[in-house]
Short mmCIF file of C-alpha atoms in Angstrom, two decimals:
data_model
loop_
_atom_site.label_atom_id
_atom_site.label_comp_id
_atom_site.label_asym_id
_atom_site.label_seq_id
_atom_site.Cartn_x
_atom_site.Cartn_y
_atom_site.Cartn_z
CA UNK S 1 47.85 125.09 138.53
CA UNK S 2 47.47 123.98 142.26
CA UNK S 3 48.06 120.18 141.15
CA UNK S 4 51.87 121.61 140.49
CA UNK S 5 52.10 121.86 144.17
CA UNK S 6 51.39 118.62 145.23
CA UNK S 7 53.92 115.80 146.28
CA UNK S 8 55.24 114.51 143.55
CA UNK S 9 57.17 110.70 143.32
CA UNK S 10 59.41 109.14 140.76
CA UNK S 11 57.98 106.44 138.78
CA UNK S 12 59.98 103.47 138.29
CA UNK S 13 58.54 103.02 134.18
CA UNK S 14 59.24 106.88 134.11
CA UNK S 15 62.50 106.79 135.00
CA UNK S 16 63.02 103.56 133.16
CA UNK S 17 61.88 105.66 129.32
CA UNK S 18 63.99 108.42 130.15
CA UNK S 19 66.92 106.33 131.10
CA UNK S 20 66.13 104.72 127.70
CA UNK S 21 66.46 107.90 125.73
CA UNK S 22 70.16 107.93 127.25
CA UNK S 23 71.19 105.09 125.95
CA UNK S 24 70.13 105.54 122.98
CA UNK S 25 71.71 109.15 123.30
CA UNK S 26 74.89 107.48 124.34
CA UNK S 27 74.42 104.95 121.89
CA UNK S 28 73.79 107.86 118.85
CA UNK S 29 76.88 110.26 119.87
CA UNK S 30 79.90 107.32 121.03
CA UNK S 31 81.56 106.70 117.52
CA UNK S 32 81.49 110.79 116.84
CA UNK S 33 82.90 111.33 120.50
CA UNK S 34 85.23 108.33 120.89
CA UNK S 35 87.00 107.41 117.65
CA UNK S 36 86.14 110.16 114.90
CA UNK S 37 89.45 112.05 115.81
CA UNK S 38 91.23 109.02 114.95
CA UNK S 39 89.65 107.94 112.59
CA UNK S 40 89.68 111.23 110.12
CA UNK S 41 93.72 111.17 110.74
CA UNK S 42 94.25 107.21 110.53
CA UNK S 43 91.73 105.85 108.21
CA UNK S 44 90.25 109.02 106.25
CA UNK S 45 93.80 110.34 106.30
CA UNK S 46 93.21 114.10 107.09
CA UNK S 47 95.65 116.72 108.25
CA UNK S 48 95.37 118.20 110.83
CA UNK S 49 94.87 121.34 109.75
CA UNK S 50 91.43 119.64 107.41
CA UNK S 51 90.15 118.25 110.38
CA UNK S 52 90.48 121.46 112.75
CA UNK S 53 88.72 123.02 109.67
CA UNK S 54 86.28 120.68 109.69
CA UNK S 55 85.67 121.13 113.12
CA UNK S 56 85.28 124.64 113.26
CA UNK S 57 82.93 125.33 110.50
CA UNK S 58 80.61 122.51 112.63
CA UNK S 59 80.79 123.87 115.05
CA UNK S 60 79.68 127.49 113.97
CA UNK S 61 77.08 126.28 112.87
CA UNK S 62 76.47 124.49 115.46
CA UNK S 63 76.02 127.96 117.21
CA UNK S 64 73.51 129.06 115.46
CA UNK S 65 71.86 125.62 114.79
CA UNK S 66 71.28 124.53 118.47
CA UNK S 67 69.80 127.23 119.70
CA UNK S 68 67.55 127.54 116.27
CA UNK S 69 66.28 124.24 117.39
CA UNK S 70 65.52 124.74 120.61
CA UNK S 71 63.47 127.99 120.06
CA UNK S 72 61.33 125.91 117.39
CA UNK S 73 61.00 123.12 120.36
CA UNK S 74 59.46 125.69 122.39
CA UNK S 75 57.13 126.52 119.75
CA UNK S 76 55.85 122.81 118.82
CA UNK S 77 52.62 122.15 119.57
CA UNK S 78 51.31 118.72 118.40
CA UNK S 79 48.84 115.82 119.94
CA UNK S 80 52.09 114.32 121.01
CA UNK S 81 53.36 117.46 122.77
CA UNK S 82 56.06 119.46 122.49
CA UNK S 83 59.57 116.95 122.22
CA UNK S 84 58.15 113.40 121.71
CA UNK S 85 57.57 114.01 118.11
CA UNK S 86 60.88 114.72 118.47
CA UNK S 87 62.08 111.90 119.64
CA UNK S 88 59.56 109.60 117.28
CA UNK S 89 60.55 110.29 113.88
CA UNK S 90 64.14 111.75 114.13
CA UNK S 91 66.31 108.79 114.92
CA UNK S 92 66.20 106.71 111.30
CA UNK S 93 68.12 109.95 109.31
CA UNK S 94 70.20 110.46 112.66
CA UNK S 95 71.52 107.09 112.33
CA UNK S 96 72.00 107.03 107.88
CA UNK S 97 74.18 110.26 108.79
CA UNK S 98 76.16 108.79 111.76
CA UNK S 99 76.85 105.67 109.06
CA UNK S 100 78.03 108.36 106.39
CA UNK S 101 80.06 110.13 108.87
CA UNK S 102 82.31 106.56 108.92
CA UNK S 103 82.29 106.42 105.71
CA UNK S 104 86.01 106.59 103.66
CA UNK S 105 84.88 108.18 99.95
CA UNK S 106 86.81 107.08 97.43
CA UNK S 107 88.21 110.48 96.73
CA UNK S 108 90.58 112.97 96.93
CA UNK S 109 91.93 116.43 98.03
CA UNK S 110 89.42 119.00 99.27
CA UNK S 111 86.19 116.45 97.83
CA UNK S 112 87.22 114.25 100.41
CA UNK S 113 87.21 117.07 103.30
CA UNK S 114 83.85 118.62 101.72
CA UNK S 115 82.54 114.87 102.25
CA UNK S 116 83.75 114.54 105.38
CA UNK S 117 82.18 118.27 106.40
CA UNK S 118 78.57 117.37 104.93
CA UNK S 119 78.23 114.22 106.47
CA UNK S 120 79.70 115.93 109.66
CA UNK S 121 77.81 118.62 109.76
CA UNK S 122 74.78 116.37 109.00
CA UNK S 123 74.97 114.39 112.10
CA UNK S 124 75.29 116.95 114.42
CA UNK S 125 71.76 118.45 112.72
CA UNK S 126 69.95 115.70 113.38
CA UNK S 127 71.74 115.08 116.76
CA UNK S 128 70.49 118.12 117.69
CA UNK S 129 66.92 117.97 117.35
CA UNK S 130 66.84 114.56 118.80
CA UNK S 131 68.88 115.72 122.22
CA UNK S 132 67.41 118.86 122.32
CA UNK S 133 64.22 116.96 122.86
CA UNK S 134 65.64 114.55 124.79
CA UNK S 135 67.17 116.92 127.66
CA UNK S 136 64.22 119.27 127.50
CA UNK S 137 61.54 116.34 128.35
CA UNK S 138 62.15 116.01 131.79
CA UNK S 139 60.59 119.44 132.38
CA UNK S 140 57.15 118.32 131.11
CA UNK S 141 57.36 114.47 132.28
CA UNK S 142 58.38 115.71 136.03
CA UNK S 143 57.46 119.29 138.39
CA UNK S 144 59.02 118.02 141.59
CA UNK S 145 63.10 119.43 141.71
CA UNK S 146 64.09 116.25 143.52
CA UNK S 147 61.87 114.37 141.27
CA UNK S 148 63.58 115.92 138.15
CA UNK S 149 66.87 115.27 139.73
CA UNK S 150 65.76 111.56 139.90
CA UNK S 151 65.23 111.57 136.46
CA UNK S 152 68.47 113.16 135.47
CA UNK S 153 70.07 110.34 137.38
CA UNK S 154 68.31 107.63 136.13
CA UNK S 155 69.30 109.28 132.78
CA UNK S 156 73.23 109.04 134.35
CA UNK S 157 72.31 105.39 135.28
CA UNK S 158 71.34 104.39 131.16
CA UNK S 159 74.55 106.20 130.18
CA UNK S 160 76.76 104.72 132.31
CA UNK S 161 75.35 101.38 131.98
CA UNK S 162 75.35 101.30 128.06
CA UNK S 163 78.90 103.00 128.46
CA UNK S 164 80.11 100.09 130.01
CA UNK S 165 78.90 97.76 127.45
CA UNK S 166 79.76 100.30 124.74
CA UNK S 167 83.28 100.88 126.16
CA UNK S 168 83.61 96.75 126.07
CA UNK S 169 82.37 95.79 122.29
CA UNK S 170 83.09 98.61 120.23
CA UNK S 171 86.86 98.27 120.09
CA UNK S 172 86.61 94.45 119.46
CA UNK S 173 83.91 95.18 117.04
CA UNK S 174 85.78 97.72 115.44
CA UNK S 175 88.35 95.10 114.97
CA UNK S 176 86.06 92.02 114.17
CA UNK S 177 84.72 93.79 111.09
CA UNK S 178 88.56 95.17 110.14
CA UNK S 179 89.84 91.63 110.12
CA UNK S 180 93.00 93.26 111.55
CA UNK S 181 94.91 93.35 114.58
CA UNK S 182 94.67 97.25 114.06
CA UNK S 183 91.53 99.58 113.54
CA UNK S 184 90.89 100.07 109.71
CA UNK S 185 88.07 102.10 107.86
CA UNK S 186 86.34 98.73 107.56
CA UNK S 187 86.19 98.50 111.20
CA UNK S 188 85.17 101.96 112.34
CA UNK S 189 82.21 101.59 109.31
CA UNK S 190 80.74 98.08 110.75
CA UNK S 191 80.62 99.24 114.19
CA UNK S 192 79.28 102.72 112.94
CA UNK S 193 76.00 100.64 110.66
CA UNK S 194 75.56 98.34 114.34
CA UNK S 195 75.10 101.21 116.46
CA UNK S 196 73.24 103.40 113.89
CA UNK S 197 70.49 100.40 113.96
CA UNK S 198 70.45 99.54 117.19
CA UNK S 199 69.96 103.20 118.60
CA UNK S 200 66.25 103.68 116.63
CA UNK S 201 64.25 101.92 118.96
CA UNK S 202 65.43 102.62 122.02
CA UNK S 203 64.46 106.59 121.15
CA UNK S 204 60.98 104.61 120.50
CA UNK S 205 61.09 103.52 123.81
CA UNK S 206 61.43 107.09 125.39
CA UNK S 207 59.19 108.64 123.30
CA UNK S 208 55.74 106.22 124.21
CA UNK S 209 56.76 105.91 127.86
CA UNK S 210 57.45 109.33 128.41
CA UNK S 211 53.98 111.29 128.14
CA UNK S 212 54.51 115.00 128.67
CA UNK S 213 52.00 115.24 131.82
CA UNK S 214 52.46 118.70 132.51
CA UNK S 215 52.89 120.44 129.27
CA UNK S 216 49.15 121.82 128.65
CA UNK S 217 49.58 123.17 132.61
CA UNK S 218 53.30 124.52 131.85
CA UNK S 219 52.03 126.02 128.97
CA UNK S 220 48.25 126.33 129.16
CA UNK S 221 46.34 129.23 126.45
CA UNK S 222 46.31 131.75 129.44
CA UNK S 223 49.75 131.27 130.25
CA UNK S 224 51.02 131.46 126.68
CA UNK S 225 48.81 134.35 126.08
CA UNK S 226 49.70 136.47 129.42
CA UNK S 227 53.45 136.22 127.55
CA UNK S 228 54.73 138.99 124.82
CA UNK S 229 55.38 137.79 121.58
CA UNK S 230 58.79 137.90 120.53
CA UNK S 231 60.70 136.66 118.03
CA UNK S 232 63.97 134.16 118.16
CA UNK S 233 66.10 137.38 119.01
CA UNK S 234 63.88 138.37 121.65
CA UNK S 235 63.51 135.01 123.35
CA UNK S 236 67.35 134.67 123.08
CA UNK S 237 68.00 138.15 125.19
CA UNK S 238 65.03 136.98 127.55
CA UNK S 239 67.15 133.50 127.73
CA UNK S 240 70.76 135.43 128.13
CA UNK S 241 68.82 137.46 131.77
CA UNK S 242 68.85 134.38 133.31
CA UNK S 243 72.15 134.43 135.04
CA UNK S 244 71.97 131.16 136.80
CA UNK S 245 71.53 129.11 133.59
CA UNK S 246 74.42 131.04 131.96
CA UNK S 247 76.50 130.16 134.72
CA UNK S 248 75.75 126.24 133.79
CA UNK S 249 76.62 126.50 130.58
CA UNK S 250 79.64 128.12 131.39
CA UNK S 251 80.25 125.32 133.74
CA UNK S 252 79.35 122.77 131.50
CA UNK S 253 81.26 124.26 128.74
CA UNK S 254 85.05 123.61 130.79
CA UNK S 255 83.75 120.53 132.69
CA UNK S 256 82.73 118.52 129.25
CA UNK S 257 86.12 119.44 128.01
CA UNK S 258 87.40 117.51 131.47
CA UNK S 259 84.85 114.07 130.68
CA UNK S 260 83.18 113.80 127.12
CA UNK S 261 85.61 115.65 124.83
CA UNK S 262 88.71 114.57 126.69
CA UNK S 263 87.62 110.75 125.53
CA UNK S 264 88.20 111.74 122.36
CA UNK S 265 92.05 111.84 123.25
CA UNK S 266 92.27 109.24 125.70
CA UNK S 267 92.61 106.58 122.73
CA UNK S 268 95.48 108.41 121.64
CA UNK S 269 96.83 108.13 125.49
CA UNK S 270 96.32 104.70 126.01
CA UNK S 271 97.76 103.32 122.37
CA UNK S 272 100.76 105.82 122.40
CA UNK S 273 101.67 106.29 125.94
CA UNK S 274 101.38 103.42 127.51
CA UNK S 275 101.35 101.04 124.57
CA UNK S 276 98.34 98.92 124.61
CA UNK S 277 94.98 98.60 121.91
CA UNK S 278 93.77 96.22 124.21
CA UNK S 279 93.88 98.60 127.11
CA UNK S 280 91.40 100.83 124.96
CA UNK S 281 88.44 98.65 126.29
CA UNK S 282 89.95 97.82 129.46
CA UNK S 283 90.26 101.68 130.94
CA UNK S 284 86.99 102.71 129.28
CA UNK S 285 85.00 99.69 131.07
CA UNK S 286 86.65 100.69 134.15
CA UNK S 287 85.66 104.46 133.89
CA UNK S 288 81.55 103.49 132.89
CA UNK S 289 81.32 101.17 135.79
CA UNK S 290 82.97 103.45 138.34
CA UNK S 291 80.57 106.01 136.49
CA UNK S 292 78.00 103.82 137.03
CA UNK S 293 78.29 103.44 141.13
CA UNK S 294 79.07 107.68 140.95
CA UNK S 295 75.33 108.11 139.03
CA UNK S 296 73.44 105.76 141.55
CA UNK S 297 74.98 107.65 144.62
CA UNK S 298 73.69 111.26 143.35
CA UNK S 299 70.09 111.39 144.67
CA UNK S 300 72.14 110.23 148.10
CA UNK S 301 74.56 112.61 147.97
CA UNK S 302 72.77 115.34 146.63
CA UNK S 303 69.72 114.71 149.41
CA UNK S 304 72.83 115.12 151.98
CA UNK S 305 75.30 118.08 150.39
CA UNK S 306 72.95 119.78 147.46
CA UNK S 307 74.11 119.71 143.92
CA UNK S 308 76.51 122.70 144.17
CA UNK S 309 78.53 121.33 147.07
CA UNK S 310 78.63 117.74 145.65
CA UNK S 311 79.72 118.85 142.11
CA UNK S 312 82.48 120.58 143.47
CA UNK S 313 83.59 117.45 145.49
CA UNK S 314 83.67 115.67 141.96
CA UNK S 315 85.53 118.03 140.17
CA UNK S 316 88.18 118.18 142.84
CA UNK S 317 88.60 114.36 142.77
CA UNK S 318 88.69 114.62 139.07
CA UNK S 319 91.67 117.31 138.71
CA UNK S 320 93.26 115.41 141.32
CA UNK S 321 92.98 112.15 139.15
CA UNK S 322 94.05 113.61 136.14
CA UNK S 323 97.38 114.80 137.67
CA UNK S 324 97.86 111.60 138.96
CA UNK S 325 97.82 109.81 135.78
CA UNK S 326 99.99 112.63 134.00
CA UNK S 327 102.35 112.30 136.70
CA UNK S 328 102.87 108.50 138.05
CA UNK S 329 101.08 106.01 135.46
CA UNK S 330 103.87 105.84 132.46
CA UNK S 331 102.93 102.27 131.49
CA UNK S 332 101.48 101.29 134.20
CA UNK S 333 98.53 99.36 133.25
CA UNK S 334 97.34 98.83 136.81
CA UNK S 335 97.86 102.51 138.41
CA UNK S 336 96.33 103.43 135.28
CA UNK S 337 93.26 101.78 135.97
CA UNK S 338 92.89 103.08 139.86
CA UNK S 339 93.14 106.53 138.72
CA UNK S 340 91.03 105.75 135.77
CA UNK S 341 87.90 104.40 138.31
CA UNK S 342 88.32 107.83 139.82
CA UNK S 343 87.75 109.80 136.94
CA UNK S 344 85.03 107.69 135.78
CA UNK S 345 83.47 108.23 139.72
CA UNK S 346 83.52 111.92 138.74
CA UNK S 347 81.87 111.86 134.58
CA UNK S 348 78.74 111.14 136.71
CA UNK S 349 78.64 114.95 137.02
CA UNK S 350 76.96 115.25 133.98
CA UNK S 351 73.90 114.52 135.10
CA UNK S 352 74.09 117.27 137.47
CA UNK S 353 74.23 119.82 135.12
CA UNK S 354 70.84 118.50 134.06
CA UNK S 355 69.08 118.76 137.47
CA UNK S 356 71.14 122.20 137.25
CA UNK S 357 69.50 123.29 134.53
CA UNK S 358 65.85 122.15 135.03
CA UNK S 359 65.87 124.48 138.46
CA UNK S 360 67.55 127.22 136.17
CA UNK S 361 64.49 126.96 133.95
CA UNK S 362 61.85 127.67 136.99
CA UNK S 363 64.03 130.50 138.06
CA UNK S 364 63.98 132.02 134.53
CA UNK S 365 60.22 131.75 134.35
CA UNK S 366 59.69 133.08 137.85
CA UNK S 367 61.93 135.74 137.23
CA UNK S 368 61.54 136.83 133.33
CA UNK S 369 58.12 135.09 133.15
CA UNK S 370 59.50 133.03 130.00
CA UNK S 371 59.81 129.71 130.73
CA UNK S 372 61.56 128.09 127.41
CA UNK S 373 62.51 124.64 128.16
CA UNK S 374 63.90 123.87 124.42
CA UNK S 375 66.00 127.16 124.05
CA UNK S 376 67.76 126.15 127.37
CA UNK S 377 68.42 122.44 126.74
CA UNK S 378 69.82 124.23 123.31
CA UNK S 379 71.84 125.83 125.46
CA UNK S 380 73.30 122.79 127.28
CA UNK S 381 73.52 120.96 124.12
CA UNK S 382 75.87 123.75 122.64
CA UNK S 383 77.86 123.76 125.62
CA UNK S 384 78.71 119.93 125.34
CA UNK S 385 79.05 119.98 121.88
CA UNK S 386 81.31 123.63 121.63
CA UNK S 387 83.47 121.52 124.35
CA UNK S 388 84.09 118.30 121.88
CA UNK S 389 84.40 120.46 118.77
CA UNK S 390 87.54 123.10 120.79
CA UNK S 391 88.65 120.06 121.58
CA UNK S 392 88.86 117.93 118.32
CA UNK S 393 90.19 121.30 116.94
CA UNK S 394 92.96 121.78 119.45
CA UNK S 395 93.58 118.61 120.44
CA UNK S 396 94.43 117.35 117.04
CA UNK S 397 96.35 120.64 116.38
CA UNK S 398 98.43 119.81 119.74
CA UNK S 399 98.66 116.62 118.60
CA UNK S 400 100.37 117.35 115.83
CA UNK S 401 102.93 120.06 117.44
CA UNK S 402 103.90 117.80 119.94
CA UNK S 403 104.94 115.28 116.53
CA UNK S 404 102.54 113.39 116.51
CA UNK S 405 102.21 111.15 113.40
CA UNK S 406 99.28 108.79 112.41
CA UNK S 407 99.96 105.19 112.44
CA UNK S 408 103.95 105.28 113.63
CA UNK S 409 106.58 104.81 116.51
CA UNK S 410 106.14 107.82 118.61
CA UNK S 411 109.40 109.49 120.23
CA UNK S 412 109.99 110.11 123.76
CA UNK S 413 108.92 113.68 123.78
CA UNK S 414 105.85 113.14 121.31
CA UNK S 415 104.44 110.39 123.94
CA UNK S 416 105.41 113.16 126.73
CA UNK S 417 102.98 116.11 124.83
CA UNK S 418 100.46 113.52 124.07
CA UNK S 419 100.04 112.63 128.01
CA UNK S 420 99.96 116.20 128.94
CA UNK S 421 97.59 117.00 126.31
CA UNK S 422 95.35 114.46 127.48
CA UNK S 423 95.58 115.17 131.23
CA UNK S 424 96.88 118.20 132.06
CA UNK S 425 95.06 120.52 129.90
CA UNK S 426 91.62 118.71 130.72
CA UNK S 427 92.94 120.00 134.22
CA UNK S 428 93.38 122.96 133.67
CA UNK S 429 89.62 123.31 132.32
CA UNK S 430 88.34 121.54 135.16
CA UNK S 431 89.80 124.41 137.47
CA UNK S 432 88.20 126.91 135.00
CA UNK S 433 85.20 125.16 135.40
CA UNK S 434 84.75 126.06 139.22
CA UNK S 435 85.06 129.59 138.53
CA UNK S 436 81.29 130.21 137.04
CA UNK S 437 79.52 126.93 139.98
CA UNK S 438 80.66 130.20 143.40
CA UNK S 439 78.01 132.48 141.29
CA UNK S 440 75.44 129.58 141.28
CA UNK S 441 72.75 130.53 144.11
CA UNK S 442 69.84 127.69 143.51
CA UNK S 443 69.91 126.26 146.69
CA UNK S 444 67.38 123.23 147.03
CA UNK S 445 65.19 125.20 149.59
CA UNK S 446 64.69 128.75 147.34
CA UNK S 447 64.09 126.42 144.13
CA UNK S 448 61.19 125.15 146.18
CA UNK S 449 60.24 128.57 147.12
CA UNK S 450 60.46 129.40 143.42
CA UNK S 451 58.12 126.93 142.60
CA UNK S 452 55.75 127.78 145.30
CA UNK S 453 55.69 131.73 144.43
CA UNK S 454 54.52 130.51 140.42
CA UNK S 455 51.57 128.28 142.06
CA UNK S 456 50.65 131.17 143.44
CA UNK S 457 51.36 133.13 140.28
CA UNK S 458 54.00 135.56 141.27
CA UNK S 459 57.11 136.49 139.89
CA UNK S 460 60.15 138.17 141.10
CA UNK S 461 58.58 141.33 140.44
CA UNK S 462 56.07 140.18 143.29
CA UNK S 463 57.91 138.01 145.42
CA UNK S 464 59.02 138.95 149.06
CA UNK S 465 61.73 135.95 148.79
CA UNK S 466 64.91 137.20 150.15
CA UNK S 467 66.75 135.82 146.75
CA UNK S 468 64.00 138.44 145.02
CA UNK S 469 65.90 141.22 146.63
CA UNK S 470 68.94 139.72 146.18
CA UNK S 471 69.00 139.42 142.73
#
């Protein structure tokens, strides 16, 4: 394994098929994370007691499913490796499922909700093999931390970049294909079949640029062998020692709630509160391009402060925004927009919590001697997606006890609940959020001490790093 140890750069067509894979991540997941809250209470016509239902069971699943998924990742072993396959043949049923899910059945009652649930349900599936892939191939494409990191932010980079555009047309698409002033079910289902198609090959792309160079040295016979068998349950309590990955997902968990789920309320926000459809595009093309300028500064600002100490700074800035538009924006349209560049400055921390995660996985296999780079990107996954869920599930249920009501004049106090649903409760979690990043202890230089102990082929049972006695 000594060619581990060698100086590693990023390559330009590497980071170009990984940044690839987020777009058409992005691309796969924007309908489901933007508009299907809406849409289930203003086309589909759902309670909101069917869709918190609906919600919930998904997301149970979900539970189970993710981390399912990523233990059978672990365990692939093809001529393609162990993700691209992945990545090559999932995308066509990902996108006839995202095209169901924006569907309106022509039924009734509790057939429509069971509809709704399957084709739910469905999506998130297939969604979850395909980004459980996705997030775990930058461990077997990359070695170098920094190099990684790179990665992750090109990966930031495609998603903010295809957020922008995304944030621009889908709206307008939404309704070009309605033929109305207003989104409709005819609307949300166009945009849904445009997307669905236009996702598959930029997966493709990803998956034939992106060769998994270090798999068979990751994982050689010897080192596979030297490990105890164990069984999904086993490898799960193996994952659940590694205390600095379980203080990422925790992280990730509250901070999603504060960037991806919360954009599944800020439509609500923006048509209610301050009045505008046409502002939809506006303040979502503002947040991807200021997210856009936040993912190309990270390998800066990481270089200079270290991942910890610059995610903190982000989250800060992002409670702070928050508050600001909860407590001076009204309608605004202008203020709006400043506050809204902020917090789109800040939703470049999710690619953080990818670099976070790939240093987590070293430490796991230096200090368990597992290294399972499916099971944690399960883990990740579930943390994004347990994030969206709570908050489709709560946020339409605060929705509604604030009076809201689908397609109407809202009163004074309904547009008051709806802006400090939006803002002030995505606050809240962001605060939460900081709690589990003080008991994160991956500094740059010990990661590269990790990684320099299993060259040598040590563990922490072996070590004489200071972190070994620490810990």
């Amino acid at each position: 394994m000594s060619n581990l140890a060698k100086k590693e750069k990023t390559s330009p067509k590497l980071a170009f098929g990984y940044g690839m894979g987020e777009v058409a991540n992005q691309i796969s997941w924007y309908m489901i994370n933007t508009y299907l809250t809406i849409f289930y209470t203003d086309a589909v016509g759902l309670s909101a007691s069917a869709i918190s239902l609906i919600m919930l069971i998904a997301r149970v699943w979900d539970a189970v499913n993710d981390p399912i998924m990523g233990n059978i990742a672990d365990k692939t072993n093809t001529r393609w490796g162990k993700f691209r396959p992945y990545l090559m043949f999932a995308p066509p049923f990902l996108a006839i499922f995202n095209i169901l899910t924006f569907t309106v059945w022509p039924v009734t009652g509790t057939l429509k909700i069971v509809l709704c649930l399957v084709t739910y349900i469905g999506t998130g599936m297939v969604y979850t093999v395909i980004v459980t892939a996705h997030a775990a191939l930058v461990n077997v494409i990359a070695i170098d931390s920094q190099v990684r990191m790179n990665l992750s932010t090109a990966r930031g980079m495609g998603s903010a970049i295809i957020s922008i555009v995304l944030s621009a047309v889908v709206m307008p698409m939404i309704l070009f294909f309605g033929k109305s002033d207003t989104a409709n079910a005819k609307g949300y289902l166009g945009a849904a079949v445009v997307l669905s198609i236009v996702m598959i090959p930029c997966f493709l792309v990803e998956a034939f640029i992106c060769k998994e160079t270090y798999t068979k040295e990751l994982h050689s016979e010897e080192a596979e062998a030297a490990q105890p068998k164990r069984g999904f349950i086993g490898n799960l309590k193996e994952l659940c020692k590694n205390d600095q990955l379980l203080s990422i997902v925790i992280m990730t968990f509250f901070g999603a709630i504060c960037v991806t789920a919360r954009m599944s309320l800020l439509a609500y926000y923006v048509i209610y509160v301050v009045g505008s459809y046409t502002a939809v595009s506006l303040v979502f093309t503002v947040m991807t391009v200021a997210q856009l300028i936040g993912t190309a500064l990270i390998p800066f600002m990481t270089k200079r402060m270290g991942k910890k100490n610059y995610m903190l700074l982000l989250t800060i800035i992002m409670i702070g925004a928050f508050i600001g538009i909860y407590l001076f924006v009204g309608d605004n349209i202008p203020l709006l927009l400043v506050f809204s560049f902020l917090c789109g400055l800040c939703n470049s921390s999710g690619a953080l919590s990818y670099g976070f995660v790939s240093d987590s996985i070293e430490y796991g296999a230096w200090k368990v001697g597992t290294r399972q780079e499916g099971l944690a990107a399960s883990f990740l996954s579930l943390a994004v997606k347990a994030s969206t869920a709570l908050c489709g599930v709560m946020g339409v249920q605060m929705l509604s006890a604030v009076g809201y009501v689908a397609n109407a004049q809202q009163t004074s106090s309904t547009t008051n609940g709806i802006n400090f649903v939006v803002n002030i409760i995505p606050a809240i979690c962001g605060v939460i959020s900081l709690i589990p990043l003080f008991f994160y202890k991956l500094t740059e230089d010990r990661v590269a001490a990790i990684r320099a102990d299993l060259d040598a082929g040590k563990t922490a049972a072996t070590s004489d790093l200071d972190f070994a006695k620490k810990k």
